[in-house]
XYZ file of C-alpha atoms in Angstrom:
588
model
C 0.000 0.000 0.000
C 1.378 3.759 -0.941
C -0.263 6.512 0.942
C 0.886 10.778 -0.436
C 0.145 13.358 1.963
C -0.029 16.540 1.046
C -0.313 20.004 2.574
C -2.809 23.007 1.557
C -0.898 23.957 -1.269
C -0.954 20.706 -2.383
C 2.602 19.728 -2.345
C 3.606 16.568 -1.029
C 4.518 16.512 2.412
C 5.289 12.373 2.937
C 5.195 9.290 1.432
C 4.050 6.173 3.059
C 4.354 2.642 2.174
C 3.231 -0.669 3.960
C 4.759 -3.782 3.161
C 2.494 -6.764 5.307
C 5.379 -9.497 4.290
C 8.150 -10.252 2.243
C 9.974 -13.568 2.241
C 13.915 -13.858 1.363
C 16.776 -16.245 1.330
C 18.233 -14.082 4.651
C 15.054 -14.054 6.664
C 11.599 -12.834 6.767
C 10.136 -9.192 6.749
C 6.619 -8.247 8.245
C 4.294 -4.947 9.413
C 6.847 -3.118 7.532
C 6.291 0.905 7.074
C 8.427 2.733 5.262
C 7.711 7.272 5.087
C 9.725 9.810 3.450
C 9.346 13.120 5.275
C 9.344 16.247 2.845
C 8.259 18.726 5.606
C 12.344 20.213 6.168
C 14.361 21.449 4.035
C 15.743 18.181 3.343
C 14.062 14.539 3.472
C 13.925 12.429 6.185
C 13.788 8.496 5.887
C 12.124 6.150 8.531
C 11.382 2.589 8.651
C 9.829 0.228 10.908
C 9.363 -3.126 10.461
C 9.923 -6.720 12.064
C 12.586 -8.928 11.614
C 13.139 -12.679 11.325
C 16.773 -13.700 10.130
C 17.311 -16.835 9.037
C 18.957 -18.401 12.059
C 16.665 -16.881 14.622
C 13.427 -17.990 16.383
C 11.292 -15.132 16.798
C 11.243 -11.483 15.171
C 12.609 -8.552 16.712
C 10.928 -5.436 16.010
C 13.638 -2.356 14.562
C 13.657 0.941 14.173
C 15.741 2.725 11.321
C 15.755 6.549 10.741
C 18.093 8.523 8.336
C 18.068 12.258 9.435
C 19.017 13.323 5.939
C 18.155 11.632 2.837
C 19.779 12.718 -0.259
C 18.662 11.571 -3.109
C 20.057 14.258 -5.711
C 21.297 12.268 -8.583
C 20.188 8.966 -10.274
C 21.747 6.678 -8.745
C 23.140 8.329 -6.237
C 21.561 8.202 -2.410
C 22.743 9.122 1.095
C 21.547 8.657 4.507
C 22.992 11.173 7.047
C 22.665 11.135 10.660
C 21.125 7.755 10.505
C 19.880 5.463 13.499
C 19.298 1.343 13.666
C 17.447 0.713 16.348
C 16.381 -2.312 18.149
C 16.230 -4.285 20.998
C 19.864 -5.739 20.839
C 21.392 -3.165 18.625
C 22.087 1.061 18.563
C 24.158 1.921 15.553
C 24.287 5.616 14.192
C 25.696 5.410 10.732
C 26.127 7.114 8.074
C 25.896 5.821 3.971
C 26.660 6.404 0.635
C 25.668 4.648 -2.308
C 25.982 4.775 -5.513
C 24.773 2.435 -8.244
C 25.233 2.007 -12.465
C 24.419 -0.618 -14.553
C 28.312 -2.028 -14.536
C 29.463 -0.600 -11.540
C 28.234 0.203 -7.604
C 29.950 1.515 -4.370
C 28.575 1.219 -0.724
C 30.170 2.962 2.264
C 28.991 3.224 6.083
C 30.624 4.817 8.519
C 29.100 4.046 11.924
C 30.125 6.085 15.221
C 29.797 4.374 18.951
C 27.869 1.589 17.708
C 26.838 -1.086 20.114
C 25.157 -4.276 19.837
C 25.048 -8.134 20.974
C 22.669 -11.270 20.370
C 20.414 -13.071 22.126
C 22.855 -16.372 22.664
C 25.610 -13.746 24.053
C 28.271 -15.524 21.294
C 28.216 -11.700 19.577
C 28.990 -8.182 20.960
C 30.388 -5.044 20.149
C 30.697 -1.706 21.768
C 31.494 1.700 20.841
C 32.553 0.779 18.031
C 33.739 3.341 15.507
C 35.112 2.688 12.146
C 33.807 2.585 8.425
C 32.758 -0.506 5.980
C 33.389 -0.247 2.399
C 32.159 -2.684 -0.577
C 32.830 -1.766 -3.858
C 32.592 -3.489 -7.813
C 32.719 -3.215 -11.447
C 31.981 -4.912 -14.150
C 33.662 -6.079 -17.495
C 31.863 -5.837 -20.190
C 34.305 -8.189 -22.143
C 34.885 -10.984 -19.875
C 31.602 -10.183 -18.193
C 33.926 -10.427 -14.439
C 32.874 -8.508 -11.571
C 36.130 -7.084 -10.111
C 35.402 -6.054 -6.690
C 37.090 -5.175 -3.394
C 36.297 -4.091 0.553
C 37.371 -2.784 3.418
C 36.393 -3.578 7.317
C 37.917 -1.325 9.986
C 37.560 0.220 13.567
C 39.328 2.747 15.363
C 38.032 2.782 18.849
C 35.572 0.218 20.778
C 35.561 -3.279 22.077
C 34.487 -6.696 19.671
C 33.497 -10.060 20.764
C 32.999 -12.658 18.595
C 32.657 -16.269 19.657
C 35.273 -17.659 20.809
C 37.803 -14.484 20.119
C 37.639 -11.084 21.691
C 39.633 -7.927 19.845
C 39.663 -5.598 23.154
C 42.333 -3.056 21.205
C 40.811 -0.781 18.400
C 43.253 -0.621 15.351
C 42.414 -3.303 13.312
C 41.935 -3.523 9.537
C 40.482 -6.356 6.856
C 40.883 -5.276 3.063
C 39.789 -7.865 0.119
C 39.653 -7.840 -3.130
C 38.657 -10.074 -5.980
C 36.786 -10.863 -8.749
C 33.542 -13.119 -9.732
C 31.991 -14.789 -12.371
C 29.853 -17.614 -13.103
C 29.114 -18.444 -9.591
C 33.058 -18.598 -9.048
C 33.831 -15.841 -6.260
C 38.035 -15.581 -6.228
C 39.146 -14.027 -3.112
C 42.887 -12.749 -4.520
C 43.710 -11.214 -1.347
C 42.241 -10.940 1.779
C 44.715 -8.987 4.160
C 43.898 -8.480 7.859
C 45.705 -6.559 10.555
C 45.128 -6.949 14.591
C 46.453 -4.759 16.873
C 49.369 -5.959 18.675
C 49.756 -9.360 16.538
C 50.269 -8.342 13.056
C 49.191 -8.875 9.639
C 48.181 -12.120 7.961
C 46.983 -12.347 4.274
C 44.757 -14.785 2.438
C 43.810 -16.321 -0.734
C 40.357 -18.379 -1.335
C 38.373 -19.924 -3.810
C 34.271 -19.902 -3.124
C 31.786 -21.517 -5.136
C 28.271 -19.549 -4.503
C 26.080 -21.824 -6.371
C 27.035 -25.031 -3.703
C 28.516 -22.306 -0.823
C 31.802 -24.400 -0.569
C 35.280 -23.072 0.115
C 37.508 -24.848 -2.450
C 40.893 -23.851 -2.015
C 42.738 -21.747 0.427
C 45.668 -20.238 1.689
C 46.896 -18.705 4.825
C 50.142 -17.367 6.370
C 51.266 -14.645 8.273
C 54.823 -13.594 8.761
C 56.811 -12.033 11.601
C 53.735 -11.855 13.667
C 53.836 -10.916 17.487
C 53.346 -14.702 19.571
C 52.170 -12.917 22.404
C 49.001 -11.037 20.584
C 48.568 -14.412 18.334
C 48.387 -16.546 21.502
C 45.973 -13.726 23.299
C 43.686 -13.342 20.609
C 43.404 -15.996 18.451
C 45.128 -19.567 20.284
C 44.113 -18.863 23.566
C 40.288 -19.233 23.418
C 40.459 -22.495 21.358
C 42.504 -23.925 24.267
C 41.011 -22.687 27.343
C 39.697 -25.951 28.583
C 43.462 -27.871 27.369
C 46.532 -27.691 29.167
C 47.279 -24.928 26.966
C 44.640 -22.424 28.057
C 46.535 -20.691 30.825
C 50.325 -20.003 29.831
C 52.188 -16.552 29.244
C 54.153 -16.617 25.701
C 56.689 -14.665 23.718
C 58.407 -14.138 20.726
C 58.088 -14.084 16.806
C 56.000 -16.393 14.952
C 55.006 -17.645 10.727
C 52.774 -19.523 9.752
C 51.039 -20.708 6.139
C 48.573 -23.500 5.214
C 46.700 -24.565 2.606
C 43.395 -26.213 1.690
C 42.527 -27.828 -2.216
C 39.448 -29.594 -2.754
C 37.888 -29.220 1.009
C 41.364 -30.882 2.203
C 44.358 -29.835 3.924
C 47.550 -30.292 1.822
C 50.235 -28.139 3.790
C 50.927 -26.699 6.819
C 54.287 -24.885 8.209
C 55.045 -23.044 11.872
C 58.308 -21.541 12.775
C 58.725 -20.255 15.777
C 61.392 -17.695 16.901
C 63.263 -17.050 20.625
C 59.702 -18.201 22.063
C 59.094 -18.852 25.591
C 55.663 -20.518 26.902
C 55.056 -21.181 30.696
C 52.281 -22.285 31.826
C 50.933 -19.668 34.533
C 49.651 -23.481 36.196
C 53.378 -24.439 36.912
C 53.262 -27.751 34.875
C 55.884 -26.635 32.437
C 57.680 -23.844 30.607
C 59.974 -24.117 27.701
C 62.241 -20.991 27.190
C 64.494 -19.959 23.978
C 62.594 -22.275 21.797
C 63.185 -22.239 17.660
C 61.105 -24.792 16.052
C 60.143 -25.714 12.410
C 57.304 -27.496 12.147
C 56.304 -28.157 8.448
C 53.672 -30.638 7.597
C 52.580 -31.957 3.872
C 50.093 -34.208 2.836
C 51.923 -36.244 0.159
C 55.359 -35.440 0.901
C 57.177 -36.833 3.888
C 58.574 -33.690 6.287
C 61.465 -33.340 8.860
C 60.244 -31.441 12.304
C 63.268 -29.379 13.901
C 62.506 -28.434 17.468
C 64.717 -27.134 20.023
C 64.926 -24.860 23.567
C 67.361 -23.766 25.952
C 65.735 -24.699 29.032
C 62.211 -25.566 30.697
C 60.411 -27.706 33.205
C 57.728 -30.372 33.034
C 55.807 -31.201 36.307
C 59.050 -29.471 38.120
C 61.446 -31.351 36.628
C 64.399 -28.831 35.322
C 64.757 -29.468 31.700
C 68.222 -29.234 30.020
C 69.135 -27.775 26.359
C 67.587 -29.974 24.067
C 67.828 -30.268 20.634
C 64.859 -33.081 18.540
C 64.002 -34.145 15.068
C 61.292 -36.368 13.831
C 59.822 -37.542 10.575
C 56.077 -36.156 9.880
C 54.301 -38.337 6.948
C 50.772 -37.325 6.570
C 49.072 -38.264 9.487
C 51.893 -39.703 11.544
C 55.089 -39.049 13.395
C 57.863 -41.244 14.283
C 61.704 -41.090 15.738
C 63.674 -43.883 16.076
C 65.278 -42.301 19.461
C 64.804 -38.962 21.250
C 66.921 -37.797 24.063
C 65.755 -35.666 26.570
C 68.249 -34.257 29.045
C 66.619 -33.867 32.488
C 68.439 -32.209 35.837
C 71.987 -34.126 35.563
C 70.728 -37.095 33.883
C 68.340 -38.252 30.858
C 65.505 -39.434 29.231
C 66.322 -41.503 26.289
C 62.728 -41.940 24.130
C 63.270 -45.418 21.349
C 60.169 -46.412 18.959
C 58.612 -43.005 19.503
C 55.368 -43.273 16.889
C 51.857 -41.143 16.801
C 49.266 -40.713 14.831
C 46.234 -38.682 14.061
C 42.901 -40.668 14.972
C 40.002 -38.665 13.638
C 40.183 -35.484 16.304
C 43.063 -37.193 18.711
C 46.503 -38.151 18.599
C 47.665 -41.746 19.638
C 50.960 -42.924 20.268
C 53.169 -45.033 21.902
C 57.065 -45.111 22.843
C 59.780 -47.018 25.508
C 62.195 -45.289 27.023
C 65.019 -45.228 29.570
C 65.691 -43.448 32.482
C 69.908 -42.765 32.614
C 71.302 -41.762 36.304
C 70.006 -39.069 38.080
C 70.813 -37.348 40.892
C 68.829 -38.099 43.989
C 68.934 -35.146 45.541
C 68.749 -32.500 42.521
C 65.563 -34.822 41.971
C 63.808 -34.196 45.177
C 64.643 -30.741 45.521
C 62.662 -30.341 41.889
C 59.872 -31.590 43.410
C 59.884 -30.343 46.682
C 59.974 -33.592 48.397
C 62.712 -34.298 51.362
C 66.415 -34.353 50.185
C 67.389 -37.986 49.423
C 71.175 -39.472 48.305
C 72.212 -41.589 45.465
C 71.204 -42.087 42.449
C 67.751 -43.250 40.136
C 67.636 -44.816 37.322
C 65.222 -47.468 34.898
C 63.805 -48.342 32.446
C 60.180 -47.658 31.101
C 58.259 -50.786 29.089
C 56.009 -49.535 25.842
C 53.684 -46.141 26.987
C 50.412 -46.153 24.897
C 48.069 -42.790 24.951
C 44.853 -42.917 22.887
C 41.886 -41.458 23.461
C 43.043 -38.971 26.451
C 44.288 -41.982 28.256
C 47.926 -42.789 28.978
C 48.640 -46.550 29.607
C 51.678 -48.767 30.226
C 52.225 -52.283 29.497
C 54.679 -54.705 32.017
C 55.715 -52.614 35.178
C 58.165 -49.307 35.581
C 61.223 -50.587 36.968
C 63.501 -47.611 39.009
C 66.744 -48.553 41.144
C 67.356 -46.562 44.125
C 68.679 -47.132 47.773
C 69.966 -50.286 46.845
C 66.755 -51.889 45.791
C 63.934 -51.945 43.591
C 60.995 -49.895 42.945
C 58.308 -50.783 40.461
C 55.327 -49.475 39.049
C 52.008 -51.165 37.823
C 48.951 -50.896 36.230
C 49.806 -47.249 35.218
C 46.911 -45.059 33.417
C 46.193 -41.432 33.488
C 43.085 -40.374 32.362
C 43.907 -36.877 30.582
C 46.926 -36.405 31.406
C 47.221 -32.956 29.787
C 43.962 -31.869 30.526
C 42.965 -29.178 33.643
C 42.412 -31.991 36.281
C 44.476 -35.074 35.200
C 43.723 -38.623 37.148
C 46.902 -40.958 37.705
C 45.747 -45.158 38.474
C 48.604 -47.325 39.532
C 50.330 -49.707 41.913
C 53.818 -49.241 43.624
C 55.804 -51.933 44.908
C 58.893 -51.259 46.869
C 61.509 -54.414 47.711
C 64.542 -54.483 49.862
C 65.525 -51.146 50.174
C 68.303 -50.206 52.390
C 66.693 -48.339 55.377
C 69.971 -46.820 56.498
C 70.238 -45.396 53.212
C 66.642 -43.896 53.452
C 66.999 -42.381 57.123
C 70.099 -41.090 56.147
C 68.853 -39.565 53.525
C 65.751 -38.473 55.594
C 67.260 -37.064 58.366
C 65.307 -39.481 60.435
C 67.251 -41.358 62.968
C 69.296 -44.111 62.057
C 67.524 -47.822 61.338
C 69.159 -50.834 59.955
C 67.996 -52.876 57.801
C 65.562 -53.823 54.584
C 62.082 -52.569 53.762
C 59.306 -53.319 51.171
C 56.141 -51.308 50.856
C 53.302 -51.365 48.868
C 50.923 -48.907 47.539
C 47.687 -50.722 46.108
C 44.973 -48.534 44.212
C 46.240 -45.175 44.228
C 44.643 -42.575 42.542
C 45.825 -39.134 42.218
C 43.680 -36.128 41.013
C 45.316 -33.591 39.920
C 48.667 -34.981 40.947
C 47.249 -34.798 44.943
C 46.244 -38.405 46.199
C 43.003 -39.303 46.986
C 42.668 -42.893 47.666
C 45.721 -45.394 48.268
C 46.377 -48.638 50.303
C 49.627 -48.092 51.504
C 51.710 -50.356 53.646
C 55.821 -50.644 54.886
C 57.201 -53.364 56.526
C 60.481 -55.536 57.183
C 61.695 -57.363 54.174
C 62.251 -61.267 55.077
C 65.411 -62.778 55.334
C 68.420 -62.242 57.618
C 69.804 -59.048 58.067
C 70.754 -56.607 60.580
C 68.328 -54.615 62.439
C 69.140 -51.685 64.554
C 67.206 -48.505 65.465
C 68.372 -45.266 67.165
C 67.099 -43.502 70.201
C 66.313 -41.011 67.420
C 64.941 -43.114 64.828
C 62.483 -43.959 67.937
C 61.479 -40.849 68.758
C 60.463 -39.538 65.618
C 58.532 -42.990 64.606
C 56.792 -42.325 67.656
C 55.579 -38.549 66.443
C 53.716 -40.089 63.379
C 52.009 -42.817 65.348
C 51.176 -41.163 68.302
C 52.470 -39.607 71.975
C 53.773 -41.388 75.076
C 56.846 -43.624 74.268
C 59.600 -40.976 73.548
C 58.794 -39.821 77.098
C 58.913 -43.256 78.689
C 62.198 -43.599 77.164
C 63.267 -40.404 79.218
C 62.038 -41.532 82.487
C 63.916 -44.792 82.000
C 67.597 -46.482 81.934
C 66.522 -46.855 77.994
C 67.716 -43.684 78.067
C 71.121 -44.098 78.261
C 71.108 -46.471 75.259
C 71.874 -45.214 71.446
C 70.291 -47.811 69.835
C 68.264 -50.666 69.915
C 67.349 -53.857 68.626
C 64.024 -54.630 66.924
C 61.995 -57.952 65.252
C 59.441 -56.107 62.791
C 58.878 -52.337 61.762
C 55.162 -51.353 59.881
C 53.129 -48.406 59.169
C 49.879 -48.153 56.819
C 47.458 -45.658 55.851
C 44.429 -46.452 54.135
C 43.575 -43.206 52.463
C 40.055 -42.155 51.374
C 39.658 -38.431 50.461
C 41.787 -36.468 53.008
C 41.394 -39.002 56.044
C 44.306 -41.584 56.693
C 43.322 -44.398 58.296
C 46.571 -45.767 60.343
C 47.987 -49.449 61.069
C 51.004 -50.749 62.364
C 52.866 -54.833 63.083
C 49.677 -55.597 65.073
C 47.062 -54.207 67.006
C 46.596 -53.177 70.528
C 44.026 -52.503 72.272
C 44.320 -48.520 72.243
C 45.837 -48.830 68.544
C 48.671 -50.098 66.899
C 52.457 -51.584 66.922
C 54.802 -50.047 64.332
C 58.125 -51.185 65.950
C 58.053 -54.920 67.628
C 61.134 -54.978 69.858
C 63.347 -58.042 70.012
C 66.194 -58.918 72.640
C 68.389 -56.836 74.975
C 68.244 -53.768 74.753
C 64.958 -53.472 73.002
C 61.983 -51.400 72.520
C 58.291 -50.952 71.412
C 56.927 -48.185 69.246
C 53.070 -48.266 69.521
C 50.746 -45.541 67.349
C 47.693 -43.973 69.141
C 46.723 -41.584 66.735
C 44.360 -44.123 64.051
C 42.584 -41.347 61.860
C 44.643 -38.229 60.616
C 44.156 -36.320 57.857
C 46.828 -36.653 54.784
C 47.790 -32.416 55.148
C 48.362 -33.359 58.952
C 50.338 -36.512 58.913
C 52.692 -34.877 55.792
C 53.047 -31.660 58.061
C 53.955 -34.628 60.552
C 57.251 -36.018 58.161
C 58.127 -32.147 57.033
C 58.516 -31.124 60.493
C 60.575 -34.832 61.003
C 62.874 -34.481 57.649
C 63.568 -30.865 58.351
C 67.038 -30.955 59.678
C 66.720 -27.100 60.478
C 63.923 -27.870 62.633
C 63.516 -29.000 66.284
C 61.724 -32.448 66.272
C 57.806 -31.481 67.250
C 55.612 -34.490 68.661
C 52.006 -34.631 68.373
């Protein structure tokens, strides 16, 4: 419907038209009025209507209002001082367009424009800056030639998952189209505080596929790349939370809806995750990647840490071939000692890698090892050797048991799996099983007392979360077999501070006292941990709790526990205050 209104001296004052519905390929239009004011000096355009896009539910009624409407040429139309309204959007704006038969030009400028959708994935505001579309035609080759420009000088964009919180950043393309062929020659686009990157595409309209592609970006800031771009792909990975540095290029390419190459060099990076689960400084990597040519990977850094274990310069190759990996040995220096990786193979599995290795611990140094870990500082030496490692699926996995020697026996590991190990709250399964290790050795090392003799221990269903332990059976005992056995006056009193109270003062109202040592038949202690409660055992029982040292012959002595719950934080508060040689011995 077209209304004219008119005033006495018949001149047009407005024109009104009503629109009930109008269907497109974008969405749906309804109760649509559109009036051209010709009361000022110049006209005034408003339109009201409701709008469906295509993707959305319901319609959202909008408001849209140029101040002045200049229509002096054929052709040729502006709208100044314009307004969008609605209930998720305020843009002022500006346009000018202008349209021939072979050519047209559109440009808006829009000034503190803010807006969002209903599933909060999209938001902008304040947003300043100016879009600009422009093509021709030629009338030989009949080939639109066209180009555009996106940019914004102040205000704040979110768009699902990345967020550009810095004004300053620029996307120009150009290209041409014809027969349903749109060629995207170059596509250029500069953040602020990352740098530019540039791309080439092929689009066919007619079945809306992206045929071929190509990416890179060179010389590009690793920091801004990592803020704006990496980061919110990996913020539920291991990778979501680290602080990087350094220069970064990368390219890739996709033919045919497939990827055929890929290359990433990195440049004096550093990475640490803010977590403290590793860091890798000084790293210069080349990692190329080609779908029917085999590649060599080049990776090396100065220095790092994984899980607090000092990392040493390392320098490692491998062989990428499509969609797998493999080394026939890696070596990984760690504190004074090494890891030495053999059969090292992985593979892409639909979205996951899976992969498997063996490897071999060489010597290293007890006590540079504890101190990495913050655990008490021990003597001598560890070493091992590591049976095939599986991951697949988010789930590490180990075949045969984890063999270590240290204190002059044998530690093993079973039934190893971690369920995500790289993921924010990683889950460690296994068994330990400790045999004859040299106690004197360990209270040595300890600062516990001296005690002679063997031990074995066992730790049955442990599970870690998070690397903190959660649920373990957990006993130490005397190995079998003949051997010396010999505790200190010491040794005795600080046994006594983890079990309980009571004997270390006996022993100081008796003749024991005057005695260094003493001779014993059996030493135990277990904790059956569930959650954060420890649930303590001993040799035997007694009727007020437990025995952890059985005495045997002249002079001799019994250590009994009294203390049978304790919470994990309390009893290793309990050892700290024991193994700290700085410390006066504190008992419970």
């Amino acid at each position: 419907m077209i209304a004219f209104f008119s005033m006495p001296a018949h001149a047009i004052s407005s024109i009104q038209i009503t629109v009930e519905a109008v269907d497109a390929p974008i969405g749906q239009l309804k109760n649509a009025q559109f009036q051209v004011d010709l009361k000022g000096a110049q006209a005034a355009l408003i339109l009201n209507a409701d709008l469906k896009p295509t993707n959305e539910k319901e319609f959202d009624h909008f408001d849209l209002k140029c101040g002045q409407f200049l229509t002096e040429k054929i052709g040729q139309a502006q709208c100044l001082n314009g307004r969008f309204l609605s209930k998720q959007i305020n843009a002022p704006f500006s346009v000018d367009f202008v349209s021939y038969p072979s050519d047209f030009s559109l440009s808006i400028a829009f000034n503190g424009a803010n807006f969002s959708d209903a599933s909060g994935l999209h938001a902008g505001e304040n947003l300043t800056g100016q879009i600009k579309m422009a093509a021709k035609k030629s009338n030989l080759s009949q080939t639109w030639l066209w180009n555009g420009l996106i940019s914004w000088n102040a205000g704040e964009l979110f768009w699902q998952p990345f967020y550009f919180g810095k004004a300053g950043n620029t996307f120009e393309i150009n290209g041409t189209f014809k027969q349903d062929v749109l060629n995207i020659q170059n596509a250029s686009l500069l953040v602020n505080e990352v740098g530019e990157m540039s791309a080439t595409a092929t689009i066919n309209t007619k079945t809306k596929v992206v045929e071929d592609v190509r990416v890179s970006a060179k010389d590009v800031d690793f920091t801004g790349l990592y803020a704006v771009f990496l980061k919110p792909m990996a913020q539920k990975t291991a990778f979501g939370n680290m602080d990087v540095s350094g220069k970064a290029d990368w390219q890739f390419e996709i033919k045919n809806l497939a990827p055929t190459s890929f290359e990433l060099n990195l440049r004096d990076a550093n990475i640490e995750d803010k977590n403290g689960k590793f860091a890798f400084s000084h790293i210069n990597a080349h990692i190329p990647w080609d779908y029917d040519e085999p590649k060599n990977l080049q990776l090396a850094y100065k220095s790092g840490h994984l899980l607090r274990l000092p990392l040493r310069e390392t320098k490692l190759s491998a062989e990428i071939n499509r969609f797998s990996l493999t080394a026939p040995q890696l070596n990984l220096p760690v504190l004074d000692g090494a890891l030495n990786l053999y059969d090292v193979s992985a593979v892409r599995l639909a979205d996951s890698w899976a992969w498997h290795l063996r490897m071999d611990l060489i010597p290293i140094t007890l006590s540079e090892f504890s101190k990495a870990l913050g655990w008490p500082v021990m003597k001598g030496q560890i070493s091992g050797q590591v049976p095939l490692v599986t991951y697949a699926y988010k789930q590490l996995s180990m075949d045969g048991a984890m063999t270590f020697n240290a204190f002059n026996g044998t530690i093993s590991m079973n039934n190893l799996k971690i369920d995500d190990p790289l993921g924010v709250v990683p889950r460690l399964h296994a068994d330990l099983q400790m045999r004859n290790l040299d106690m004197g050795d360990l209270t040595r090392t300890f600062s516990f007392g001296a005690i002679e003799g063997k031990l074995d221990g066992d730790v049955k269903d442990m599970l870690l979360e998070n690397w903190k332990p959660v649920h373990l059976d957990a006993s130490i005992q005397t190995s079998e077999g003949k051997q010396l056995k010999k505790i200190s006056q010491r040794a005795v009193e600080n046994i006594t501070a983890l079990g309980g109270e009571g004997t270390a003062a006996a022993l100081q109202r008796t003749f024991l006292r005057f005695f260094k040592e003493f001779n014993y038949d059996k030493i135990g202690l277990s904790c059956k941990l569930r959650q954060d409660v420890c649930e303590m055992g001993g040799v035997e029982s007694t009727p007020t709790g437990y025995v952890i040292v059985k005495g045997k012959g002249i002079p001799s002595v019994n250590v009994n526990g009294y203390t049978q719950k304790v919470s994990l934080q309390d009893l290793l508060g309990r050892i700290k205050r024991i193994t700290d040689s700085n410390s006066k011995m504190i008992v419970d």
